[in-house]
CSV table of N, CA, C and O in Angstrom, one decimal:
chain,number,residue,atom,x,y,z
A,16,MET,N,36.6,17.3,-5.6
A,16,MET,CA,36.2,17.1,-3.9
A,16,MET,C,35.2,17.4,-3.6
A,16,MET,O,33.9,17.7,-4.5
A,17,PRO,N,34.6,16.6,-3.1
A,17,PRO,CA,33.2,16.3,-2.8
A,17,PRO,C,32.6,17.5,-2.0
A,17,PRO,O,31.4,17.5,-2.1
A,18,ALA,N,33.7,18.2,-1.2
A,18,ALA,CA,32.9,19.2,-0.9
A,18,ALA,C,32.9,20.3,-1.8
A,18,ALA,O,32.4,21.4,-1.7
A,19,GLY,N,33.2,20.5,-2.8
A,19,GLY,CA,33.4,21.6,-4.1
A,19,GLY,C,34.8,22.3,-3.8
A,19,GLY,O,35.3,23.0,-5.1
A,20,ASP,N,35.1,22.5,-2.8
A,20,ASP,CA,36.6,23.4,-3.1
A,20,ASP,C,38.0,22.5,-3.0
A,20,ASP,O,37.9,21.8,-1.9
A,21,ALA,N,39.2,22.8,-3.4
A,21,ALA,CA,40.3,22.2,-3.1
A,21,ALA,C,41.0,22.5,-2.2
A,21,ALA,O,40.6,23.4,-1.4
A,22,GLN,N,41.5,21.2,-1.4
A,22,GLN,CA,42.0,21.7,-0.1
A,22,GLN,C,43.2,21.7,0.3
A,22,GLN,O,44.0,20.9,-0.8
A,23,ALA,N,43.7,22.0,0.8
A,23,ALA,CA,45.6,22.5,0.7
A,23,ALA,C,46.2,21.4,1.7
A,23,ALA,O,45.0,20.9,2.3
A,24,SER,N,47.5,20.7,1.6
A,24,SER,CA,48.0,19.5,1.3
A,24,SER,C,47.9,19.2,3.2
A,24,SER,O,48.1,17.7,3.9
A,25,ASP,N,47.7,20.7,4.1
A,25,ASP,CA,47.7,20.6,5.7
A,25,ASP,C,45.9,20.9,6.2
A,25,ASP,O,46.2,20.6,6.8
A,26,SER,N,45.2,20.9,5.3
A,26,SER,CA,43.7,20.8,5.9
A,26,SER,C,43.3,19.6,6.3
A,26,SER,O,43.9,18.7,5.8
A,27,PRO,N,42.8,19.6,7.2
A,27,PRO,CA,42.2,18.7,7.6
A,27,PRO,C,41.3,17.4,7.0
A,27,PRO,O,40.4,18.0,6.0
A,28,LYS,N,41.3,16.3,6.4
A,28,LYS,CA,40.9,15.5,5.0
A,28,LYS,C,39.0,15.4,5.7
A,28,LYS,O,39.0,15.5,7.0
A,29,VAL,N,38.6,15.4,4.6
A,29,VAL,CA,37.5,15.0,4.7
A,29,VAL,C,36.8,13.7,4.8
A,29,VAL,O,37.6,13.0,4.6
A,30,THR,N,36.1,13.4,5.6
A,30,THR,CA,35.8,12.5,6.9
A,30,THR,C,34.4,11.8,6.7
A,30,THR,O,33.5,12.8,6.5
A,31,TRP,N,34.3,10.5,6.3
A,31,TRP,CA,32.5,9.9,6.7
A,31,TRP,C,32.3,8.7,7.9
A,31,TRP,O,33.3,8.1,7.4
A,32,ALA,N,31.7,9.4,8.6
A,32,ALA,CA,31.5,7.7,9.5
A,32,ALA,C,30.6,6.8,9.1
A,32,ALA,O,29.3,7.6,8.6
A,33,LEU,N,31.0,5.6,8.6
A,33,LEU,CA,29.9,4.9,7.9
A,33,LEU,C,29.4,4.0,9.4
A,33,LEU,O,29.8,3.4,9.7
A,34,GLU,N,28.1,3.9,9.4
A,34,GLU,CA,27.2,3.5,10.5
A,34,GLU,C,26.3,2.7,9.9
A,34,GLU,O,25.8,3.1,8.5
A,35,LEU,N,25.6,1.9,10.6
A,35,LEU,CA,24.5,0.5,10.2
A,35,LEU,C,23.9,0.7,11.9
A,35,LEU,O,24.6,0.2,13.1
A,36,ALA,N,22.7,1.3,12.0
A,36,ALA,CA,21.8,1.4,13.3
A,36,ALA,C,22.8,2.0,14.1
A,36,ALA,O,22.5,1.3,15.0
A,37,ASP,N,22.9,3.6,13.9
A,37,ASP,CA,23.7,4.0,15.0
A,37,ASP,C,24.9,3.1,15.5
A,37,ASP,O,25.8,3.6,16.4
A,38,ARG,N,25.2,2.0,14.8
A,38,ARG,CA,26.7,1.2,15.1
A,38,ARG,C,27.4,1.6,14.2
A,38,ARG,O,27.6,1.6,13.3
A,39,PRO,N,29.1,2.3,14.5
A,39,PRO,CA,30.1,2.5,13.8
A,39,PRO,C,30.5,0.8,13.2
A,39,PRO,O,31.2,0.1,13.7
A,40,VAL,N,30.3,1.6,11.5
A,40,VAL,CA,31.1,0.3,11.2
A,40,VAL,C,32.5,0.5,10.5
A,40,VAL,O,33.3,-0.3,10.5
A,41,GLY,N,32.9,1.7,10.2
A,41,GLY,CA,33.7,2.6,9.7
A,41,GLY,C,34.1,3.7,9.5
A,41,GLY,O,33.2,4.6,9.8
A,42,THR,N,35.7,4.5,9.2
A,42,THR,CA,35.7,5.6,8.8
A,42,THR,C,36.0,5.6,7.7
A,42,THR,O,37.1,4.9,6.9
A,43,LEU,N,35.6,6.6,6.4
A,43,LEU,CA,36.3,6.4,5.5
A,43,LEU,C,36.5,7.9,5.2
A,43,LEU,O,35.9,8.9,6.2
A,44,ILE,N,38.0,7.9,4.9
A,44,ILE,CA,39.2,9.5,4.6
A,44,ILE,C,38.9,9.7,3.3
A,44,ILE,O,40.1,8.7,2.8
A,45,PHE,N,38.9,11.2,2.6
A,45,PHE,CA,38.7,11.2,1.7
A,45,PHE,C,40.0,11.1,0.9
A,45,PHE,O,41.1,11.7,1.5
A,46,GLU,N,40.0,10.5,-0.4
A,46,GLU,CA,41.6,10.5,-0.8
A,46,GLU,C,41.9,11.2,-2.4
A,46,GLU,O,42.8,12.5,-2.5
A,47,ALA,N,40.8,10.8,-2.7
A,47,ALA,CA,40.5,11.7,-4.4
A,47,ALA,C,39.5,11.2,-5.1
A,47,ALA,O,38.6,10.2,-4.9
A,48,GLN,N,39.4,12.3,-5.9
A,48,GLN,CA,37.7,11.9,-7.0
A,48,GLN,C,38.3,10.9,-7.8
A,48,GLN,O,38.9,11.9,-8.8
A,49,ASP,N,37.3,10.1,-8.2
A,49,ASP,CA,37.9,9.9,-9.6
A,49,ASP,C,35.8,9.5,-10.5
A,49,ASP,O,35.2,8.9,-10.4
A,50,MET,N,35.9,10.5,-11.4
A,50,MET,CA,34.6,10.9,-11.5
A,50,MET,C,33.6,10.8,-10.7
A,50,MET,O,33.8,11.9,-9.8
A,51,PHE,N,32.5,10.0,-11.1
A,51,PHE,CA,31.4,10.5,-9.9
A,51,PHE,C,32.1,9.5,-8.3
A,51,PHE,O,31.0,9.5,-7.4
A,52,TRP,N,33.0,9.0,-8.4
A,52,TRP,CA,33.5,7.9,-7.0
A,52,TRP,C,34.4,8.6,-6.2
A,52,TRP,O,35.4,9.5,-6.3
A,53,SER,N,33.9,8.4,-4.8
A,53,SER,CA,35.2,9.9,-4.2
A,53,SER,C,35.6,8.4,-3.4
A,53,SER,O,35.2,7.0,-2.6
A,54,ASP,N,37.1,8.1,-3.6
A,54,ASP,CA,38.2,7.4,-3.3
A,54,ASP,C,38.5,7.6,-1.7
A,54,ASP,O,38.9,8.9,-1.6
A,55,CYS,N,38.9,6.5,-1.4
A,55,CYS,CA,39.1,7.0,0.7
A,55,CYS,C,39.7,5.7,1.2
A,55,CYS,O,39.8,4.5,0.4
A,56,ARG,N,40.3,6.1,2.1
A,56,ARG,CA,41.1,5.0,2.7
A,56,ARG,C,39.6,3.9,3.9
A,56,ARG,O,39.2,5.5,4.5
A,57,PHE,N,39.6,3.5,4.1
A,57,PHE,CA,38.9,2.5,5.2
A,57,PHE,C,39.5,2.1,6.4
A,57,PHE,O,41.1,1.7,6.2
A,58,GLN,N,39.5,2.6,7.1
A,58,GLN,CA,39.4,2.1,8.8
A,58,GLN,C,38.3,1.3,9.7
A,58,GLN,O,36.9,2.0,9.6
A,59,PRO,N,38.0,0.0,9.6
A,59,PRO,CA,37.0,-0.5,10.3
A,59,PRO,C,37.1,-0.6,11.5
A,59,PRO,O,37.8,0.3,12.4
A,60,GLY,N,35.3,-0.3,11.6
A,60,GLY,CA,35.0,-0.1,13.5
A,60,GLY,C,34.0,-1.1,13.7
A,60,GLY,O,34.3,-2.6,13.0
A,61,PRO,N,33.8,-1.2,15.2
A,61,PRO,CA,33.2,-2.4,15.9
A,61,PRO,C,32.3,-3.0,14.9
A,61,PRO,O,32.5,-4.6,15.4
A,62,ALA,N,31.4,-2.4,14.5
A,62,ALA,CA,30.6,-3.4,13.5
A,62,ALA,C,30.8,-3.9,12.0
A,62,ALA,O,30.4,-4.3,11.2
A,63,TRP,N,31.9,-3.1,11.7
A,63,TRP,CA,32.4,-3.8,10.5
A,63,TRP,C,32.2,-5.5,10.2
A,63,TRP,O,31.7,-5.5,8.8
A,64,GLU,N,32.4,-6.6,10.8
A,64,GLU,CA,32.3,-7.7,10.3
A,64,GLU,C,30.8,-8.0,10.3
A,64,GLU,O,30.5,-9.3,10.1
A,65,ASP,N,29.8,-6.9,10.5
A,65,ASP,CA,28.7,-7.7,10.7
A,65,ASP,C,28.1,-7.0,8.9
A,65,ASP,O,27.2,-7.8,8.2
A,66,VAL,N,28.9,-6.3,8.6
A,66,VAL,CA,28.8,-5.7,7.3
A,66,VAL,C,29.3,-6.2,6.1
A,66,VAL,O,29.2,-6.6,5.5
A,67,ARG,N,30.9,-7.2,6.5
A,67,ARG,CA,31.5,-8.1,5.5
A,67,ARG,C,31.2,-8.4,4.7
A,67,ARG,O,31.6,-8.4,3.4
A,68,PRO,N,29.9,-9.3,5.3
A,68,PRO,CA,29.9,-10.2,4.6
A,68,PRO,C,28.8,-10.0,2.7
A,68,PRO,O,28.7,-10.0,2.0
A,69,LEU,N,28.1,-8.7,3.1
A,69,LEU,CA,27.6,-7.9,2.1
A,69,LEU,C,28.4,-6.8,1.3
A,69,LEU,O,28.0,-7.8,-0.1
A,70,ILE,N,29.2,-6.7,1.7
A,70,ILE,CA,30.5,-6.2,0.8
A,70,ILE,C,31.6,-7.6,-0.1
A,70,ILE,O,31.8,-7.3,-1.3
A,71,ALA,N,31.6,-7.9,0.7
A,71,ALA,CA,32.0,-9.5,0.0
A,71,ALA,C,31.4,-10.0,-0.8
A,71,ALA,O,32.1,-10.6,-2.3
A,72,ARG,N,30.3,-10.0,-0.8
A,72,ARG,CA,29.3,-10.6,-2.1
A,72,ARG,C,29.4,-9.4,-3.4
A,72,ARG,O,29.2,-10.2,-4.3
A,73,SER,N,29.0,-8.2,-2.9
A,73,SER,CA,29.3,-7.6,-3.8
A,73,SER,C,30.6,-7.6,-5.0
A,73,SER,O,30.9,-8.2,-6.3
A,74,ALA,N,31.8,-7.4,-3.9
A,74,ALA,CA,33.3,-7.7,-4.8
A,74,ALA,C,33.0,-8.7,-5.6
A,74,ALA,O,33.7,-8.6,-6.7
A,75,GLU,N,32.9,-10.1,-5.1
A,75,GLU,CA,33.2,-11.2,-5.8
A,75,GLU,C,31.5,-11.1,-7.3
A,75,GLU,O,32.4,-11.9,-8.2
A,76,ALA,N,30.9,-10.8,-6.9
A,76,ALA,CA,30.2,-10.9,-8.1
A,76,ALA,C,30.6,-10.3,-9.1
A,76,ALA,O,30.3,-10.8,-10.2
A,77,TRP,N,31.3,-9.0,-9.0
A,77,TRP,CA,31.6,-7.8,-9.8
A,77,TRP,C,33.0,-8.6,-10.4
A,77,TRP,O,33.1,-8.7,-11.4
A,78,ARG,N,33.8,-9.3,-9.8
A,78,ARG,CA,34.9,-9.9,-9.9
A,78,ARG,C,34.9,-11.0,-11.1
A,78,ARG,O,35.4,-11.5,-12.0
A,79,ARG,N,33.1,-11.8,-11.1
A,79,ARG,CA,32.6,-12.9,-11.4
A,79,ARG,C,32.2,-12.2,-12.8
A,79,ARG,O,32.5,-13.2,-14.1
A,80,ARG,N,31.8,-11.3,-13.0
A,80,ARG,CA,31.0,-10.4,-13.9
A,80,ARG,C,30.0,-11.1,-14.2
A,80,ARG,O,29.2,-11.2,-15.3
A,81,ASP,N,29.4,-11.2,-13.0
A,81,ASP,CA,27.6,-11.6,-12.7
A,81,ASP,C,27.1,-10.3,-12.4
A,81,ASP,O,26.8,-10.1,-10.9
A,82,LEU,N,26.5,-10.0,-13.9
A,82,LEU,CA,25.6,-8.6,-13.2
A,82,LEU,C,24.2,-8.5,-12.5
A,82,LEU,O,24.7,-7.7,-11.6
A,83,GLU,N,23.9,-9.5,-12.6
A,83,GLU,CA,23.0,-9.9,-11.7
A,83,GLU,C,22.8,-10.1,-10.3
A,83,GLU,O,22.1,-9.7,-9.4
A,84,ALA,N,23.4,-11.3,-9.9
A,84,ALA,CA,24.2,-10.7,-8.8
A,84,ALA,C,24.7,-9.7,-8.5
A,84,ALA,O,24.5,-9.8,-7.0
A,85,ALA,N,25.8,-9.3,-9.4
A,85,ALA,CA,26.2,-8.2,-8.6
A,85,ALA,C,25.0,-6.8,-8.0
A,85,ALA,O,25.1,-6.3,-7.1
A,86,ARG,N,24.4,-6.9,-9.2
A,86,ARG,CA,22.8,-5.5,-8.6
A,86,ARG,C,22.5,-6.2,-7.3
A,86,ARG,O,22.1,-4.9,-6.9
A,87,ALA,N,22.3,-7.6,-7.5
A,87,ALA,CA,21.8,-8.2,-6.6
A,87,ALA,C,22.2,-7.5,-5.1
A,87,ALA,O,21.7,-7.5,-4.1
A,88,ALA,N,23.2,-7.8,-5.0
A,88,ALA,CA,24.4,-7.8,-3.9
A,88,ALA,C,24.5,-5.8,-3.2
A,88,ALA,O,24.2,-6.2,-2.6
A,89,ASP,N,24.5,-5.2,-4.6
A,89,ASP,CA,24.6,-4.4,-4.6
A,89,ASP,C,23.5,-3.3,-4.0
A,89,ASP,O,23.1,-2.8,-3.0
A,90,GLU,N,22.1,-4.0,-4.0
A,90,GLU,CA,21.2,-3.1,-3.6
A,90,GLU,C,20.6,-3.9,-2.1
A,90,GLU,O,20.3,-2.8,-1.6
A,91,ALA,N,21.1,-5.2,-1.9
A,91,ALA,CA,21.3,-5.3,-0.4
A,91,ALA,C,22.1,-4.3,0.7
A,91,ALA,O,21.4,-4.3,1.7
A,92,ILE,N,22.9,-4.0,-0.5
A,92,ILE,CA,23.9,-3.3,0.4
A,92,ILE,C,23.2,-1.9,0.4
A,92,ILE,O,22.9,-1.3,1.8
A,93,MET,N,22.7,-1.6,-0.6
A,93,MET,CA,22.1,-0.1,-0.3
A,93,MET,C,20.7,-0.2,0.8
A,93,MET,O,20.0,1.3,1.1
A,94,THR,N,20.1,-1.3,0.9
A,94,THR,CA,18.5,-1.3,1.6
A,94,THR,C,18.7,-2.0,3.3
A,94,THR,O,18.3,-1.8,4.0
A,95,ALA,N,19.9,-2.3,3.2
A,95,ALA,CA,20.8,-2.8,4.6
A,95,ALA,C,20.5,-1.5,5.9
A,95,ALA,O,21.0,-2.3,7.1
A,96,GLY,N,20.3,-0.6,5.6
A,96,GLY,CA,20.4,0.6,6.2
A,96,GLY,C,21.8,1.5,6.6
A,96,GLY,O,21.9,2.1,8.0
A,97,LEU,N,23.0,1.5,5.6
A,97,LEU,CA,24.1,1.8,6.4
A,97,LEU,C,24.0,3.4,5.5
A,97,LEU,O,22.7,3.9,5.3
A,98,VAL,N,24.8,3.9,6.6
A,98,VAL,CA,23.9,5.9,6.7
A,98,VAL,C,25.7,6.2,6.7
A,98,VAL,O,26.7,5.6,7.3
A,99,LEU,N,26.3,7.3,5.8
A,99,LEU,CA,27.6,7.7,5.8
A,99,LEU,C,26.9,9.2,6.4
A,99,LEU,O,26.2,10.4,6.1
A,100,LEU,N,27.9,9.4,7.4
A,100,LEU,CA,27.7,10.7,8.1
A,100,LEU,C,29.3,11.6,7.9
A,100,LEU,O,30.5,10.7,8.3
A,101,PRO,N,28.5,13.1,6.8
A,101,PRO,CA,30.2,13.6,6.9
A,101,PRO,C,30.9,14.4,8.1
A,101,PRO,O,29.9,14.8,9.3
A,102,SER,N,31.9,14.3,8.0
A,102,SER,CA,32.4,15.7,9.4
A,102,SER,C,32.2,16.4,9.2
A,102,SER,O,32.5,17.2,10.7
A,103,ASP,N,31.6,17.4,8.1
A,103,ASP,CA,31.6,18.5,8.6
A,103,ASP,C,30.3,19.0,8.8
A,103,ASP,O,29.9,20.0,8.7
A,104,GLY,N,29.5,18.0,9.5
A,104,GLY,CA,27.9,18.0,9.8
A,104,GLY,C,27.0,18.5,8.5
A,104,GLY,O,25.9,18.7,9.1
A,105,GLY,N,27.5,18.0,7.4
A,105,GLY,CA,26.7,17.9,6.3
A,105,GLY,C,25.9,16.8,6.8
A,105,GLY,O,25.7,16.2,7.8
A,106,PRO,N,24.4,17.0,5.6
A,106,PRO,CA,23.3,15.8,5.9
A,106,PRO,C,23.8,14.3,5.7
A,106,PRO,O,25.0,14.1,4.9
A,107,PRO,N,23.2,13.2,6.4
A,107,PRO,CA,23.8,12.4,6.4
A,107,PRO,C,23.6,11.8,4.6
A,107,PRO,O,22.5,11.9,4.1
A,108,ILE,N,24.6,10.7,4.2
A,108,ILE,CA,24.5,10.2,2.9
A,108,ILE,C,23.6,9.1,3.4
A,108,ILE,O,23.8,8.2,3.9
A,109,THR,N,22.1,8.6,2.5
A,109,THR,CA,21.6,7.4,2.8
A,109,THR,C,21.7,6.2,1.7
A,109,THR,O,21.0,5.4,2.0
A,110,GLU,N,21.6,6.7,0.5
A,110,GLU,CA,21.9,6.6,-0.5
A,110,GLU,C,22.9,6.7,-1.3
A,110,GLU,O,23.6,7.2,-1.8
A,111,PHE,N,23.5,5.5,-2.1
A,111,PHE,CA,25.2,5.3,-2.4
A,111,PHE,C,25.1,4.0,-2.5
A,111,PHE,O,24.8,3.0,-2.1
A,112,LEU,N,26.3,3.8,-4.0
A,112,LEU,CA,27.2,2.8,-3.9
A,112,LEU,C,28.2,3.0,-3.0
A,112,LEU,O,29.2,3.8,-3.0
A,113,LEU,N,28.2,1.7,-2.5
A,113,LEU,CA,29.5,1.2,-1.3
A,113,LEU,C,30.7,0.3,-2.1
A,113,LEU,O,29.7,-1.1,-2.8
A,114,ARG,N,32.1,0.5,-2.1
A,114,ARG,CA,33.2,-0.8,-2.5
A,114,ARG,C,34.0,0.1,-1.5
A,114,ARG,O,34.4,0.3,-1.0
A,115,ILE,N,34.3,-1.9,-0.7
A,115,ILE,CA,35.4,-1.4,0.1
A,115,ILE,C,36.4,-2.7,0.0
A,115,ILE,O,35.9,-3.9,0.2
A,116,ASP,N,37.7,-2.7,-0.2
A,116,ASP,CA,38.7,-3.9,-0.3
A,116,ASP,C,39.4,-3.2,0.8
A,116,ASP,O,40.7,-2.5,0.3
A,117,GLY,N,39.5,-4.1,1.4
A,117,GLY,CA,40.6,-4.4,2.7
A,117,GLY,C,40.7,-2.7,2.9
A,117,GLY,O,39.7,-2.5,3.7
A,118,ASP,N,41.5,-2.0,2.6
A,118,ASP,CA,42.1,-0.3,3.7
A,118,ASP,C,41.4,0.7,2.3
A,118,ASP,O,41.7,1.8,2.7
A,119,THR,N,40.6,0.3,1.3
A,119,THR,CA,40.2,1.4,0.2
A,119,THR,C,38.9,0.8,0.1
A,119,THR,O,38.5,-0.4,0.5
A,120,ALA,N,38.2,2.1,0.1
A,120,ALA,CA,36.7,2.4,-0.2
A,120,ALA,C,36.3,3.3,-1.3
A,120,ALA,O,37.3,4.0,-1.5
A,121,ARG,N,35.3,3.1,-1.9
A,121,ARG,CA,34.8,4.3,-2.7
A,121,ARG,C,33.8,4.3,-2.9
A,121,ARG,O,32.3,2.8,-2.1
A,122,PHE,N,32.7,4.9,-2.7
A,122,PHE,CA,31.3,5.3,-2.5
A,122,PHE,C,30.9,6.7,-3.7
A,122,PHE,O,31.7,7.3,-4.1
A,123,ARG,N,29.8,6.2,-4.0
A,123,ARG,CA,29.2,7.8,-5.0
A,123,ARG,C,27.7,7.1,-4.7
A,123,ARG,O,26.9,6.6,-4.3
């Protein structure tokens, strides 16, 4: 778990608000930990359509196995100014890799 402690199934889920320039892009709801990646459900917000092309470019480049394009797309995502705000009041996360595919997301 990202918070370090296992949660009981009836405990509130860990969530992160994904924002771009204080605009809500979406919410990531923690589902499972996979090595270094936090696997989440994704609920899009009002600014999702502004970010979707960045995410789509990265996903397509990784699917094609075009490492140069994939790394460039990931760098564009990282420098776009996206922020993850944890629901538990922890510090904002400003440096992360992000994948979103439909209603699933993962970050590290």
